[in-house]
Amino acid sequence: MYLPDPVLACIDALEAAGYPAYVVGGCVRDACLGLTPHDYDMCTAALPEQTESVFAGLPLVLSGKKHGTVGVVSGGQVVEITTFRTEGSYRDNRHPEWVEFVPDIEQDLARRDFTVNAMAWSPYRGFADPFGGREDLEHNLLRAVGDPVRRFREDSLRILRGIRFAARFGMTVDTETEQAMFSQRHLMDNLARERVFSELCSILPRITSADLLRFAPVLTQVIPELAPLVGRDQKNRHHIHDLYAHTALVVEHCPPELSLRWAALLHDIGKIPCQTMGPDGQAHYYGHAAKSAEMADDILHRLKAPTALRQQAVILIEKHMTLPLPEKKYLRRHLGKLGWETMDALLTLQEADTLATGTAHAAELALFAQVRSLLAEIRRENACLTLRDLALNGHDLTALGYRGREIGTALNHLLNLVLEEQCENTREALTAALKEKSP
Ligand code: ATP
Ligand code: MG
């Protein structure tokens, strides 16, 4: 296994002082899969004070020392070195009641969540793999270390972590482990909302529709508003999929951008309270975009999502039913209100939504290509979309004798003329237009 020099240097220093040291966890798993690890965690028999004295000459990060972690700044990066430890039970499904330092690696590996994450490697000592992580990796199998029910009771976040790893690596979940994920899912109600949100943010960008379906029992536990969507016939000729399967496809069709994927996941939750039946036996969902937006706002508040992400997802959901017109005038106005980024994300969501009905005609999908090419034209023209883009500004109007509110009114009038293509966005044309308006 290849190790970067700073990591290797830390292992060498600890071994030279007589302390066994390994890289452990995610980096060993990733290396076995032929992937490049994004970071390297280390573990050692040295107690935190002993690690400190081995690296006495180097800058150290000691904020995690109580739990056994010393950060060593080596070669411009922080290498986290944790003393072998076991953990007590998780009283509140969150924090272990105690940690205890132990002398050997096997006990440390036993506290880890899944066999594929419970492997360590050292250039001095080779592999430590007491739970068959490598064999499970070969079989593409995610399996809890020890009794899965007990492990999920200790920390129910492991259930969501399980989804993350199974989805990321396309793994099958061992039957007993999967049963425990489902039977113990209610324990996730006790988790800190931030932990749930952060785990969901790791899961969402990469999950496929098949995995959203496979893990529906767990996902609907942490977002109960999704539960009534599962298996729900939309009773509408434009939809061949049930509401949850449709939602899952919309998520999959969206690129891995967080606010977009959150919007996709929650875009139709308001359909449940908004359903009405027409005389023709077709269901309608009038007002569901606004309702979904309101519910999504609540959910993302509850999960303590960052404000910017919440607001962006809510805007996308709120507007997802308003398809754009393939007209430059219309698009310029919308760009002025929404900005390029939101406009682009909205179009992506709407296209994904259309595709995921399962009944979209080529003509419906052509709209998106058409709108995109008009947007590209507008971009090339470097168009005037907001007051800021106007060739005249407040100072110019003051110089022309405008005062107070007149300034804003006149600028908005000019912007309208430009958006309606009735006036060019040049100083001369705009000044002339002003004179015309107030002779
Ligand atoms: P990633 O590539 O996503 O960072 P990772 O396996 O490194 O994956 P981390 O969350 O960084 O995951 O955790 C590092 C290691 O610590 C894991 O591989 C696992 O051995 C252990 N671990 C982390 N969280 C838990 C937990 N809640 N319960 C048990 N072991 C855990
Ligand atoms: Mg990691």
XYZ file of N, CA, C and O in Angstrom, residues 229 231-247 250 267-268 271-272 275-277 281-285 288 353 356-358:
144
model
N -45.067 8.734 0.434
C -44.805 8.700 -1.008
C -44.552 7.277 -1.497
O -44.771 6.955 -2.665
N -44.756 3.805 -2.685
C -45.812 2.965 -3.249
C -47.070 3.727 -3.612
O -48.067 3.129 -4.031
N -47.053 5.045 -3.487
C -48.263 5.828 -3.711
C -48.530 6.023 -5.207
O -47.777 6.693 -5.909
N -49.617 5.398 -5.688
C -50.024 5.533 -7.092
C -50.425 6.987 -7.327
O -51.220 7.549 -6.582
N -49.873 7.596 -8.390
C -50.179 9.018 -8.630
C -51.518 9.215 -9.330
O -51.962 10.344 -9.522
N -52.141 8.137 -9.746
C -53.466 8.182 -10.385
C -53.540 9.287 -11.439
O -54.482 10.075 -11.472
N -52.495 9.334 -12.241
C -52.454 10.385 -13.249
C -51.771 9.820 -14.491
O -50.726 9.189 -14.397
N -52.392 10.042 -15.663
C -51.913 9.383 -16.879
C -50.504 9.835 -17.288
O -49.851 9.176 -18.075
N -50.044 10.959 -16.748
C -48.703 11.416 -17.103
C -47.606 10.732 -16.293
O -46.428 10.977 -16.521
N -47.982 9.946 -15.303
C -46.968 9.322 -14.437
C -47.085 7.806 -14.449
O -48.145 7.273 -14.136
N -45.974 7.122 -14.799
C -46.036 5.662 -14.731
C -45.450 5.134 -13.422
O -45.655 3.991 -13.064
N -44.702 5.976 -12.698
C -44.068 5.493 -11.468
C -44.846 5.949 -10.241
O -45.505 6.981 -10.275
N -44.723 5.189 -9.151
C -45.332 5.688 -7.908
C -44.532 6.912 -7.450
O -43.443 7.193 -7.959
N -45.087 7.628 -6.484
C -44.531 8.930 -6.141
C -43.093 8.843 -5.621
O -42.251 9.680 -5.937
N -42.802 7.826 -4.845
C -41.451 7.695 -4.296
C -40.460 7.283 -5.394
O -39.361 7.823 -5.486
N -40.881 6.346 -6.245
C -39.995 5.905 -7.334
C -39.721 7.071 -8.281
O -38.592 7.242 -8.766
N -40.745 7.870 -8.534
C -40.558 9.067 -9.365
C -39.540 10.011 -8.715
O -38.593 10.464 -9.354
N -39.733 10.271 -7.421
C -38.816 11.139 -6.676
C -37.381 10.619 -6.772
O -36.442 11.385 -7.018
N -35.908 11.423 -10.082
C -35.563 12.844 -10.226
C -34.218 13.103 -9.536
O -33.349 13.776 -10.085
N -39.211 17.627 -3.690
C -40.012 18.499 -4.564
C -41.498 18.141 -4.614
O -42.317 18.998 -4.918
N -41.835 16.898 -4.318
C -43.238 16.491 -4.453
C -43.889 16.091 -3.130
O -45.001 15.559 -3.140
N -47.507 16.859 -2.522
C -48.585 16.256 -3.318
C -49.585 15.514 -2.425
O -50.762 15.439 -2.750
N -49.095 14.982 -1.324
C -49.978 14.178 -0.460
C -51.124 15.053 0.074
O -52.300 14.728 -0.156
N -53.673 16.478 -2.944
C -54.358 15.666 -3.956
C -55.876 15.891 -3.975
O -56.525 15.905 -2.939
N -56.402 16.095 -5.196
C -57.866 16.112 -5.378
C -58.173 15.181 -6.540
O -57.309 14.957 -7.395
N -59.398 14.638 -6.581
C -59.756 13.743 -7.684
C -60.660 14.478 -8.663
O -61.635 15.114 -8.264
N -61.593 10.672 -12.898
C -60.840 9.664 -12.155
C -59.345 9.940 -12.118
O -58.565 9.110 -11.655
N -58.924 11.089 -12.608
C -57.513 11.476 -12.571
C -57.257 12.319 -11.317
O -58.081 13.179 -10.970
N -56.100 12.055 -10.689
C -55.761 12.877 -9.522
C -55.086 14.168 -9.969
O -54.366 14.190 -10.967
N -55.366 15.252 -9.258
C -54.687 16.529 -9.515
C -54.011 16.988 -8.235
O -54.421 16.613 -7.140
N -53.010 17.826 -8.430
C -52.208 18.235 -7.262
C -52.000 19.738 -7.272
O -50.881 20.230 -7.165
N -49.315 22.100 -5.257
C -48.377 21.254 -4.499
C -46.962 21.829 -4.456
O -46.216 21.540 -3.519
N -37.380 16.200 -13.658
C -38.757 15.919 -13.270
C -39.555 15.416 -14.472
O -40.314 14.441 -14.380
N -38.469 11.932 -15.466
C -38.833 10.912 -14.475
C -40.336 10.618 -14.431
O -40.769 9.793 -13.642
N -41.122 11.267 -15.281
C -42.540 10.886 -15.334
C -42.672 9.533 -16.017
O -43.611 8.792 -15.763
N -41.715 9.254 -16.912
C -41.798 8.020 -17.683
C -42.702 8.147 -18.894
O -42.898 7.177 -19.627
